[in-house]
Short mmCIF file of C-alpha atoms and ligand atoms in Angstrom, two decimals:
data_model
loop_
_atom_site.label_atom_id
_atom_site.label_comp_id
_atom_site.label_asym_id
_atom_site.label_seq_id
_atom_site.Cartn_x
_atom_site.Cartn_y
_atom_site.Cartn_z
CA MET T 1 86.63 98.55 114.35
CA ARG T 2 85.82 99.60 110.77
CA PRO T 3 87.40 103.04 110.11
CA GLU T 4 85.11 105.76 108.73
CA ALA T 5 87.75 106.85 106.24
CA LEU T 6 91.15 105.45 105.38
CA THR T 7 94.02 107.93 105.53
CA ARG T 8 97.75 107.89 104.80
CA ALA T 9 98.40 109.18 108.33
CA GLN T 10 96.71 106.06 109.75
CA ALA T 11 98.82 103.88 107.45
CA LEU T 12 102.10 105.50 108.50
CA GLU T 13 101.16 105.26 112.16
CA ARG T 14 100.23 101.60 111.78
CA LEU T 15 103.46 100.85 109.91
CA SER T 16 105.59 102.48 112.57
CA ALA T 17 103.75 100.58 115.36
CA PHE T 18 104.16 97.27 113.49
CA LEU T 19 107.76 97.71 112.35
CA PRO T 20 109.46 96.20 115.44
CA ARG T 21 107.53 92.94 114.66
CA ALA T 22 108.35 92.84 110.92
CA GLY T 23 111.53 90.73 111.28
CA SER T 24 112.01 87.26 112.74
CA ALA T 25 108.89 87.65 114.93
CA TYR T 26 106.79 87.98 111.76
CA ALA T 27 108.40 84.90 110.18
CA ARG T 28 107.70 82.90 113.36
CA GLU T 29 104.24 84.12 114.33
CA ARG T 30 102.51 85.42 111.23
CA ASN T 31 100.19 82.41 110.92
CA ILE T 32 98.85 82.83 114.44
CA ASP T 33 95.65 84.83 114.66
CA PRO T 34 94.91 85.76 118.29
CA GLY T 35 91.62 87.42 117.28
CA PRO T 36 90.43 90.91 116.41
CA GLU T 37 90.80 92.30 119.92
CA GLU T 38 94.53 91.58 120.09
CA THR T 39 97.42 93.41 118.41
CA GLY T 40 98.42 90.23 116.59
CA HIS T 41 101.51 89.38 114.60
CA VAL T 42 100.65 90.92 111.23
CA SER T 43 100.46 94.54 110.11
CA ARG T 44 96.76 94.87 109.16
CA LEU T 45 97.95 97.38 106.58
CA SER T 46 96.16 95.68 103.69
CA PRO T 47 93.31 98.21 103.23
CA TYR T 48 95.90 101.00 102.91
CA VAL T 49 98.14 99.01 100.59
CA ARG T 50 95.18 97.92 98.49
CA HIS T 51 94.16 101.50 97.77
CA ARG T 52 97.74 102.71 97.58
CA LEU T 53 97.55 105.11 100.48
CA ILE T 54 100.91 103.54 101.15
CA GLY T 55 103.10 101.75 98.61
CA GLU T 56 104.28 98.17 98.95
CA TRP T 57 107.79 99.55 98.44
CA GLU T 58 107.37 101.71 101.55
CA LEU T 59 106.50 98.66 103.69
CA ALA T 60 109.27 96.52 102.19
CA ARG T 61 111.96 99.18 102.54
CA ALA T 62 111.03 100.14 106.08
CA ALA T 63 111.14 96.47 107.12
CA GLU T 64 114.50 95.92 105.41
CA LYS T 65 115.94 99.03 107.05
CA ALA T 66 114.73 97.90 110.48
CA HIS T 67 115.62 94.20 110.26
CA GLY T 68 117.94 93.55 107.30
CA ALA T 69 117.82 89.94 106.08
CA ALA T 70 115.39 88.98 108.88
CA ALA T 71 112.70 90.98 107.04
CA SER T 72 112.74 88.64 104.05
CA LYS T 73 109.54 86.75 105.00
CA PHE T 74 107.62 90.01 105.40
CA ILE T 75 109.00 91.35 102.11
CA ASP T 76 108.00 88.12 100.35
CA GLU T 77 104.46 88.46 101.64
CA VAL T 78 104.28 92.10 100.57
CA CYS T 79 105.40 91.00 97.10
CA TRP T 80 102.64 88.39 96.84
CA ARG T 81 100.31 91.27 96.08
CA ALA T 82 102.36 92.34 93.05
CA TYR T 83 102.65 88.71 91.96
CA TRP T 84 98.87 88.18 92.04
CA ARG T 85 98.29 91.52 90.30
CA GLY T 86 100.71 90.68 87.51
CA TYR T 87 99.29 87.17 87.14
CA LEU T 88 95.76 88.49 86.64
CA GLU T 89 96.85 91.39 84.39
CA MET T 90 98.32 88.81 82.03
CA ARG T 91 95.24 86.57 82.29
CA PRO T 92 92.23 88.90 82.30
CA ALA T 93 90.03 85.98 81.13
CA ILE T 94 90.14 84.60 84.70
CA TRP T 95 88.40 87.74 85.93
CA ALA T 96 85.97 87.82 82.98
CA ARG T 97 84.96 84.17 83.54
CA TYR T 98 84.49 84.80 87.27
CA MET T 99 82.24 87.80 86.56
CA ASP T 100 80.27 85.80 83.97
CA TYR T 101 79.77 83.02 86.50
CA LEU T 102 78.31 85.44 89.05
CA LEU T 103 75.62 86.33 86.50
CA SER T 104 74.90 82.71 85.55
CA ASP T 105 71.79 80.64 86.37
CA GLU T 106 74.05 78.21 88.19
CA ALA T 107 75.20 80.97 90.56
CA GLU T 108 71.61 82.11 91.06
CA THR T 109 70.55 78.58 92.01
CA ALA T 110 73.45 78.25 94.48
CA ARG T 111 72.59 81.64 96.00
CA SER T 112 69.00 80.58 96.63
CA GLY T 113 70.08 77.41 98.47
CA GLU T 114 69.98 77.07 102.26
CA THR T 115 73.69 76.16 102.50
CA TYR T 116 74.68 79.47 100.93
CA ARG T 117 72.24 81.49 103.09
CA ALA T 118 73.50 79.78 106.25
CA ALA T 119 77.11 80.44 105.22
CA ILE T 120 76.74 84.17 104.58
CA GLU T 121 74.59 84.63 107.68
CA GLY T 122 77.11 82.79 109.86
CA ARG T 123 74.78 80.02 111.03
CA THR T 124 76.43 76.89 109.66
CA GLY T 125 77.11 75.63 113.16
CA ILE T 126 80.80 75.24 112.22
CA ASP T 127 82.98 76.55 115.01
CA ALA T 128 85.25 79.36 113.72
CA PHE T 129 83.46 79.81 110.39
CA ASP T 130 80.41 81.53 111.88
CA VAL T 131 82.60 83.79 114.03
CA TRP T 132 84.70 84.73 111.00
CA VAL T 133 81.55 85.72 109.09
CA SER T 134 80.63 88.21 111.86
CA GLU T 135 84.22 89.44 112.13
CA LEU T 136 84.48 89.99 108.38
CA ILE T 137 81.22 91.92 108.22
CA ALA T 138 81.97 93.99 111.34
CA THR T 139 85.61 94.85 110.63
CA GLY T 140 86.15 94.47 106.86
CA TYR T 141 89.22 92.35 107.67
CA LEU T 142 90.25 88.74 108.35
CA HIS T 143 93.68 87.34 109.17
CA ASN T 144 95.33 85.46 106.29
CA HIS T 145 95.04 82.10 108.00
CA ALA T 146 91.36 82.70 108.75
CA ARG T 147 90.85 83.56 105.06
CA MET T 148 92.52 80.32 103.99
CA SER T 149 90.48 78.21 106.42
CA PHE T 150 87.27 80.08 105.63
CA ALA T 151 87.73 79.50 101.90
CA SER T 152 88.61 75.85 102.46
CA ILE T 153 85.47 75.23 104.56
CA TRP T 154 83.36 77.10 101.99
CA VAL T 155 84.67 75.08 99.03
CA HIS T 156 85.50 71.65 100.46
CA THR T 157 83.18 71.21 103.47
CA LEU T 158 80.11 73.23 102.45
CA ARG T 159 80.72 72.43 98.75
CA LEU T 160 79.72 75.91 97.66
CA PRO T 161 81.08 77.48 94.44
CA TRP T 162 84.38 79.27 95.09
CA GLN T 163 83.18 82.23 93.02
CA LEU T 164 80.36 83.00 95.49
CA GLY T 165 82.81 82.90 98.38
CA ALA T 166 85.20 85.22 96.55
CA ALA T 167 82.31 87.61 95.86
CA PHE T 168 81.28 87.54 99.53
CA PHE T 169 84.86 88.46 100.54
CA LEU T 170 85.07 91.21 97.93
CA GLU T 171 81.80 92.67 99.17
CA HIS T 172 83.05 93.00 102.76
CA LEU T 173 86.86 93.23 102.80
CA LEU T 174 88.20 96.77 102.99
CA ASP T 175 91.28 95.41 101.22
CA GLY T 176 89.09 93.60 98.66
CA ASP T 177 91.50 93.08 95.76
CA GLU T 178 90.33 91.51 92.54
CA ALA T 179 93.66 89.77 91.96
CA ALA T 180 94.71 88.61 95.46
CA ASN T 181 91.15 87.58 96.30
CA THR T 182 90.14 85.77 93.11
CA LEU T 183 93.46 83.98 92.73
CA SER T 184 93.69 82.99 96.41
CA TRP T 185 90.20 81.47 96.26
CA ARG T 186 91.23 79.60 93.11
CA TRP T 187 94.38 78.38 94.87
CA VAL T 188 92.29 77.00 97.76
CA ALA T 189 89.91 75.32 95.28
CA GLY T 190 92.81 73.69 93.40
CA LEU T 191 92.61 75.83 90.27
CA HIS T 192 95.88 77.75 90.62
CA THR T 193 98.52 75.06 91.09
CA PRO T 194 97.61 71.79 89.35
CA GLY T 195 97.24 68.96 91.86
CA LYS T 196 97.19 71.27 94.90
CA VAL T 197 94.21 72.35 97.01
CA TYR T 198 94.13 73.87 100.47
CA LEU T 199 92.27 71.61 102.88
CA ALA T 200 91.87 73.11 106.35
CA SER T 201 92.15 70.77 109.32
CA THR T 202 90.86 70.97 112.90
CA GLU T 203 94.44 70.93 114.21
CA ALA T 204 95.67 73.71 111.90
CA ILE T 205 92.70 75.92 112.82
CA ALA T 206 93.17 75.22 116.55
CA THR T 207 96.88 76.12 116.33
CA CYS T 208 96.50 79.16 114.10
CA SER T 209 93.57 80.57 116.07
CA ALA T 210 95.68 80.40 119.24
CA GLY T 211 93.32 77.75 120.60
CA ARG T 212 90.17 79.83 120.18
CA PHE T 213 88.50 77.36 117.79
CA ARG T 214 88.41 73.60 117.28
CA PRO T 215 85.91 72.91 114.49
CA THR T 216 84.78 69.35 113.83
CA GLY T 217 83.22 67.74 110.78
CA LEU T 218 85.56 69.38 108.27
CA ALA T 219 85.96 67.70 104.88
CA ARG T 220 88.79 65.19 104.77
CA ASN T 221 88.69 65.07 100.98
CA PRO T 222 88.71 68.04 98.65
CA ALA T 223 85.76 68.95 96.44
CA PRO T 224 86.32 67.82 92.84
CA VAL T 225 88.21 70.40 90.79
CA VAL T 226 86.24 71.61 87.78
CA ILE T 227 88.82 71.61 84.99
CA GLU T 228 88.81 74.80 82.93
CA PRO T 229 90.57 75.59 79.65
CA PRO T 230 93.79 77.50 80.47
CA PRO T 231 93.22 81.26 80.21
CA PRO T 232 94.97 82.94 77.28
CA VAL T 233 98.04 84.93 78.33
CA VAL T 234 98.06 88.51 77.03
CA THR T 235 101.04 90.82 76.59
CA LEU T 236 101.15 93.72 79.02
CA PRO T 237 100.83 97.13 77.36
CA THR T 238 104.04 99.08 76.89
CA ALA T 239 104.59 102.40 78.69
CA GLN T 240 102.39 105.23 77.44
CA PRO T 241 104.15 108.60 77.20
CA ALA T 242 102.59 111.19 79.51
CA PRO T 243 100.45 113.73 77.63
CA ARG T 244 101.91 117.13 76.88
CA ALA T 245 98.41 118.64 76.57
CA PRO T 246 96.81 120.14 79.70
CA SER T 247 95.27 117.23 81.59
CA VAL T 248 92.88 116.48 84.38
CA LEU T 249 94.38 114.29 87.08
CA LEU T 250 92.00 111.36 87.55
CA VAL T 251 92.04 109.96 91.08
CA THR T 252 90.52 106.52 91.70
CA SER T 253 90.57 104.13 94.64
CA GLU T 254 93.16 102.06 92.75
CA ASP T 255 95.88 104.57 93.64
CA LEU T 256 95.36 107.17 96.34
CA GLY T 257 98.77 108.70 95.92
CA ALA T 258 101.04 106.61 98.20
CA ASP T 259 104.28 108.60 98.39
CA GLY T 260 103.26 111.01 95.64
CA PHE T 261 102.07 111.23 92.03
CA ARG T 262 105.29 112.96 90.81
CA LEU T 263 103.33 115.68 89.04
CA ALA T 264 106.01 118.36 88.81
CA GLU T 265 106.39 118.10 85.02
CA GLN T 266 102.71 117.55 84.20
CA PRO T 267 100.41 120.36 83.00
CA ILE T 268 97.49 119.57 85.37
CA VAL T 269 94.48 121.87 85.07
CA GLY T 270 92.07 120.09 87.40
CA VAL T 271 91.41 117.05 89.54
CA ALA T 272 88.53 114.62 88.95
CA ALA T 273 87.76 111.70 91.25
CA LEU T 274 85.77 108.58 90.43
CA VAL T 275 84.13 108.07 93.80
CA THR T 276 82.85 104.53 94.17
CA GLY T 277 83.16 101.57 96.51
CA LYS T 278 82.72 101.08 100.24
CA ALA T 279 82.11 104.20 102.32
CA PRO T 280 85.61 104.46 103.91
CA VAL T 281 87.21 103.99 100.49
CA ALA T 282 84.92 106.51 98.79
CA ALA T 283 85.62 109.01 101.60
CA ALA T 284 89.37 108.48 101.22
CA THR T 285 89.17 108.97 97.44
CA ALA T 286 87.26 112.24 97.77
CA SER T 287 89.60 113.50 100.48
CA VAL T 288 92.80 112.67 98.58
CA ALA T 289 91.42 114.39 95.46
CA GLN T 290 90.51 117.48 97.50
CA THR T 291 93.98 117.68 99.06
CA LEU T 292 95.71 117.25 95.70
CA ALA T 293 93.59 119.98 94.14
CA GLN T 294 94.56 122.32 96.96
CA GLN T 295 98.24 121.46 96.55
CA ILE T 296 98.12 122.02 92.78
CA GLY T 297 95.98 125.15 93.20
CA THR T 298 93.05 123.93 91.13
CA GLU T 299 89.48 122.68 91.50
CA VAL T 300 88.22 119.18 92.25
CA ARG T 301 85.17 117.50 90.71
CA LEU T 302 83.74 114.18 91.89
CA PHE T 303 81.95 111.99 89.37
CA SER T 304 80.31 108.62 88.94
CA SER T 305 78.56 109.10 85.59
CA ARG T 306 79.41 110.27 82.08
CA ALA T 307 77.31 113.42 82.51
CA GLU T 308 79.22 114.43 85.65
CA LEU T 309 82.57 113.73 83.99
CA GLU T 310 81.53 115.73 80.90
CA SER T 311 80.60 118.67 83.09
CA ALA T 312 83.97 118.46 84.89
CA LEU T 313 85.91 118.31 81.60
CA ARG T 314 83.96 121.29 80.23
CA SER T 315 84.80 123.34 83.28
CA PHE T 316 88.51 122.41 83.04
CA GLY T 317 88.60 122.98 79.25
CA THR T 318 90.29 119.71 78.25
CA ARG T 319 89.30 116.16 77.27
CA THR T 320 92.51 114.52 78.49
CA LEU T 321 92.65 112.46 81.67
CA LEU T 322 95.87 111.35 83.33
CA THR T 323 95.77 108.57 85.90
CA SER T 324 97.70 105.73 87.50
CA ARG T 325 97.35 102.43 85.67
CA LEU T 326 93.94 100.88 86.32
CA PRO T 327 94.39 97.13 86.67
CA VAL T 328 91.81 94.50 85.76
CA GLY T 329 88.84 94.76 88.11
CA LEU T 330 85.78 96.68 89.19
CA THR T 331 87.17 100.23 89.01
CA ARG T 332 88.51 99.65 85.50
CA ALA T 333 85.07 98.31 84.47
CA GLU T 334 83.28 101.29 86.02
CA LEU T 335 85.56 103.79 84.32
CA ASN T 336 85.24 101.96 80.99
CA ALA T 337 81.46 102.16 81.32
CA VAL T 338 81.71 105.93 81.78
CA LEU T 339 84.26 106.42 78.99
CA ASN T 340 82.54 104.11 76.51
CA ASP T 341 79.20 105.84 76.93
CA THR T 342 78.27 107.66 73.73
CA GLY T 343 79.72 111.10 73.16
CA GLU T 344 82.87 112.87 72.06
CA PRO T 345 85.99 110.78 72.85
CA ILE T 346 87.81 111.32 76.12
CA HIS T 347 91.56 110.59 76.04
CA LEU T 348 92.82 108.49 78.92
CA PHE T 349 96.54 108.29 79.69
CA GLU T 350 97.60 105.70 82.23
CA ARG T 351 100.97 105.75 83.97
CA THR T 352 102.34 102.59 85.59
CA ARG T 353 104.29 102.78 88.84
CA LEU T 354 107.79 101.34 88.37
CA TRP T 355 107.15 98.77 91.12
CA ASP T 356 104.28 97.34 89.06
CA ALA T 357 106.07 97.76 85.73
CA VAL T 358 108.95 95.60 86.99
CA ALA T 359 106.90 93.08 88.97
CA TRP T 360 103.94 92.32 86.75
CA PRO T 361 105.73 90.84 83.71
CA ALA T 362 107.63 88.52 86.10
CA ALA T 363 104.39 86.89 87.27
CA ALA T 364 104.26 84.59 84.26
CA ARG T 365 104.44 81.36 86.27
CA GLY T 366 104.48 80.42 89.96
CA PHE T 367 105.67 82.56 92.89
CA PHE T 368 108.90 80.55 93.08
CA ALA T 369 109.84 81.71 89.58
CA PHE T 370 108.79 85.27 90.53
CA ARG T 371 110.99 85.51 93.66
CA PRO T 372 114.24 86.59 91.93
CA VAL T 373 112.54 89.82 90.83
CA ILE T 374 112.13 90.83 94.48
CA LEU T 375 115.84 91.75 94.62
CA HIS T 376 115.36 93.91 91.57
CA LEU T 377 112.30 95.59 93.13
CA MET T 378 114.22 96.31 96.32
CA ALA T 379 117.07 97.88 94.32
CA LEU T 380 114.89 100.36 92.36
CA THR T 381 115.88 103.97 93.01
CA ASP T 382 112.32 105.30 92.93
CA PRO T 383 109.89 102.33 92.93
CA GLY T 384 106.90 104.64 93.36
CA GLY T 385 107.93 106.66 90.31
CA PHE T 386 106.24 106.15 86.96
CA GLN T 387 107.38 104.29 83.89
CA GLY T 388 108.00 106.28 80.72
CA ARG T 389 107.98 109.79 82.16
CA PRO T 390 108.72 112.55 79.64
C1 LIG Q 401 90.95 83.38 100.29
C2 LIG Q 401 91.85 84.59 100.41
C3 LIG Q 401 91.40 85.83 99.97
C4 LIG Q 401 92.24 86.94 100.06
N1 LIG Q 401 91.76 88.17 99.61
C5 LIG Q 401 92.58 89.24 99.66
C6 LIG Q 401 92.13 90.51 99.21
O1 LIG Q 401 91.00 90.67 98.73
N2 LIG Q 401 92.97 91.57 99.33
C7 LIG Q 401 94.24 91.44 99.84
O2 LIG Q 401 94.97 92.45 99.93
N3 LIG Q 401 94.71 90.25 100.24
C8 LIG Q 401 93.92 89.15 100.18
N4 LIG Q 401 94.39 87.95 100.63
C9 LIG Q 401 95.80 87.84 101.05
C10 LIG Q 401 96.07 88.06 102.54
O3 LIG Q 401 95.20 87.29 103.31
C11 LIG Q 401 95.96 89.53 102.98
O4 LIG Q 401 96.70 90.35 102.11
C12 LIG Q 401 96.51 89.71 104.38
O5 LIG Q 401 95.81 88.86 105.29
C13 LIG Q 401 96.39 91.14 104.82
O6 LIG Q 401 96.67 91.29 106.19
P1 LIG Q 401 97.89 92.15 106.69
O7 LIG Q 401 97.86 93.49 106.08
O8 LIG Q 401 97.90 92.07 108.18
O9 LIG Q 401 99.12 91.33 106.09
P2 LIG Q 401 100.66 91.28 106.47
O10 LIG Q 401 100.99 89.87 106.78
O11 LIG Q 401 101.01 92.28 107.48
O12 LIG Q 401 101.36 91.61 105.08
C14 LIG Q 401 101.67 92.95 104.66
C15 LIG Q 401 101.05 93.23 103.32
O13 LIG Q 401 101.51 92.30 102.34
C16 LIG Q 401 100.45 91.96 101.44
N5 LIG Q 401 100.16 90.53 101.58
C17 LIG Q 401 100.44 89.74 102.63
N6 LIG Q 401 100.08 88.47 102.37
C18 LIG Q 401 99.56 88.46 101.14
C19 LIG Q 401 99.01 87.45 100.29
N7 LIG Q 401 98.94 86.17 100.67
N8 LIG Q 401 98.56 87.82 99.06
C20 LIG Q 401 98.63 89.10 98.66
N9 LIG Q 401 99.15 90.09 99.40
C21 LIG Q 401 99.61 89.78 100.62
C22 LIG Q 401 99.25 92.79 101.85
O14 LIG Q 401 99.23 93.96 101.08
C23 LIG Q 401 99.54 93.09 103.31
O15 LIG Q 401 98.94 94.26 103.76
C24 LIG Q 401 93.56 86.81 100.56
C25 LIG Q 401 94.00 85.55 101.01
C26 LIG Q 401 93.15 84.45 100.94
C27 LIG Q 401 93.67 83.12 101.42
#
């Protein structure tokens, strides 16, 4: 079930197979999860979208072309990703606090408890939950409704810290996304929308699992919400002009090219790839970098340390890197660790896709307030293009 490498060809094939179901059928059936062996009612494109082997705009436009107004539910869901991304970009403290918690004594104590061990080993005895643990580990994927119910059981029934559940998801999901994952877990725990938690019920799980599960003993009352100080809201950086100096194209798993990097006007002298993450993602990153280097007619160098990057830059004869915008999260932290290591400065230029540049600043409040920007996103001439091109 778990692919060895993710490719754009797989994504396009999956999109074309799913497209007939992206209209009213999606709006009607998307909450029903018939299980991993069935085709189901959702696209399962998230690992490809997450690593930008395909752009959200490609999904949204294909669905609109196929179904017109009936695609609006699918397009909304696709846009949730941009909403969560923008929300976290403007509130990086949420991510920093979550990472700090994972290193805390409190987290260590919870991790050594039997409830946590039983949860991550899928032996809680709770119908559905234990099966979802195996499914998540085996496939790297869970249906949205299973994720919601899983998180609810974790937080409200097992009374485990939401942060440890979010980390468990991030460790196994092939679409593991720092924004969608962290913020969805917080939403379930009652930290996103004041006064709202997501409390899974036996009936909802029975319906949404197409009758496969009927768990009993679920919490009827939510776990207490630990009130936090509101995270400071930061201003998003303005567009950086693309460098005129010869540059090395930096490929990371944050953006594996989607419908192109629009490099025609860029003086690219080499390709470097930060190869990290789960095996299928690392394989996809290396493969995309290799293909790009062939297309540009240059060399590719893979790196995961400062020494390897230094060697690549020496061989390409420049200290300028050009990449797609690296949002808040693990890749950004890994690259920062490499760049901030002692040595001569390396210049990093980040270009933001127009889809993100338009969507992210609109994620200031709730999704309801964000929705009007969807029309604007759908009307962009080249949503996969980059902001501030020369
Ligand atoms: C607790 C929890 C954790 C989650 N963690 C992640 C995560 O790490 N990575 C992730 O991509 N999504 C996450 N989601 C959101 C959602 O569950 C998945 O995006 C969705 O299940 C992916 O399946 P699909 O591709 O079949 O979606 P489809 O329904 O076919 O939707 C198409 C695309 O739209 C986007 N999308 C759909 N629903 C959402 C949503 N609610 N939030 C954000 N994007 C959405 C995805 O890119 C998806 O591929 C999480 C949800 C919950 C409740």
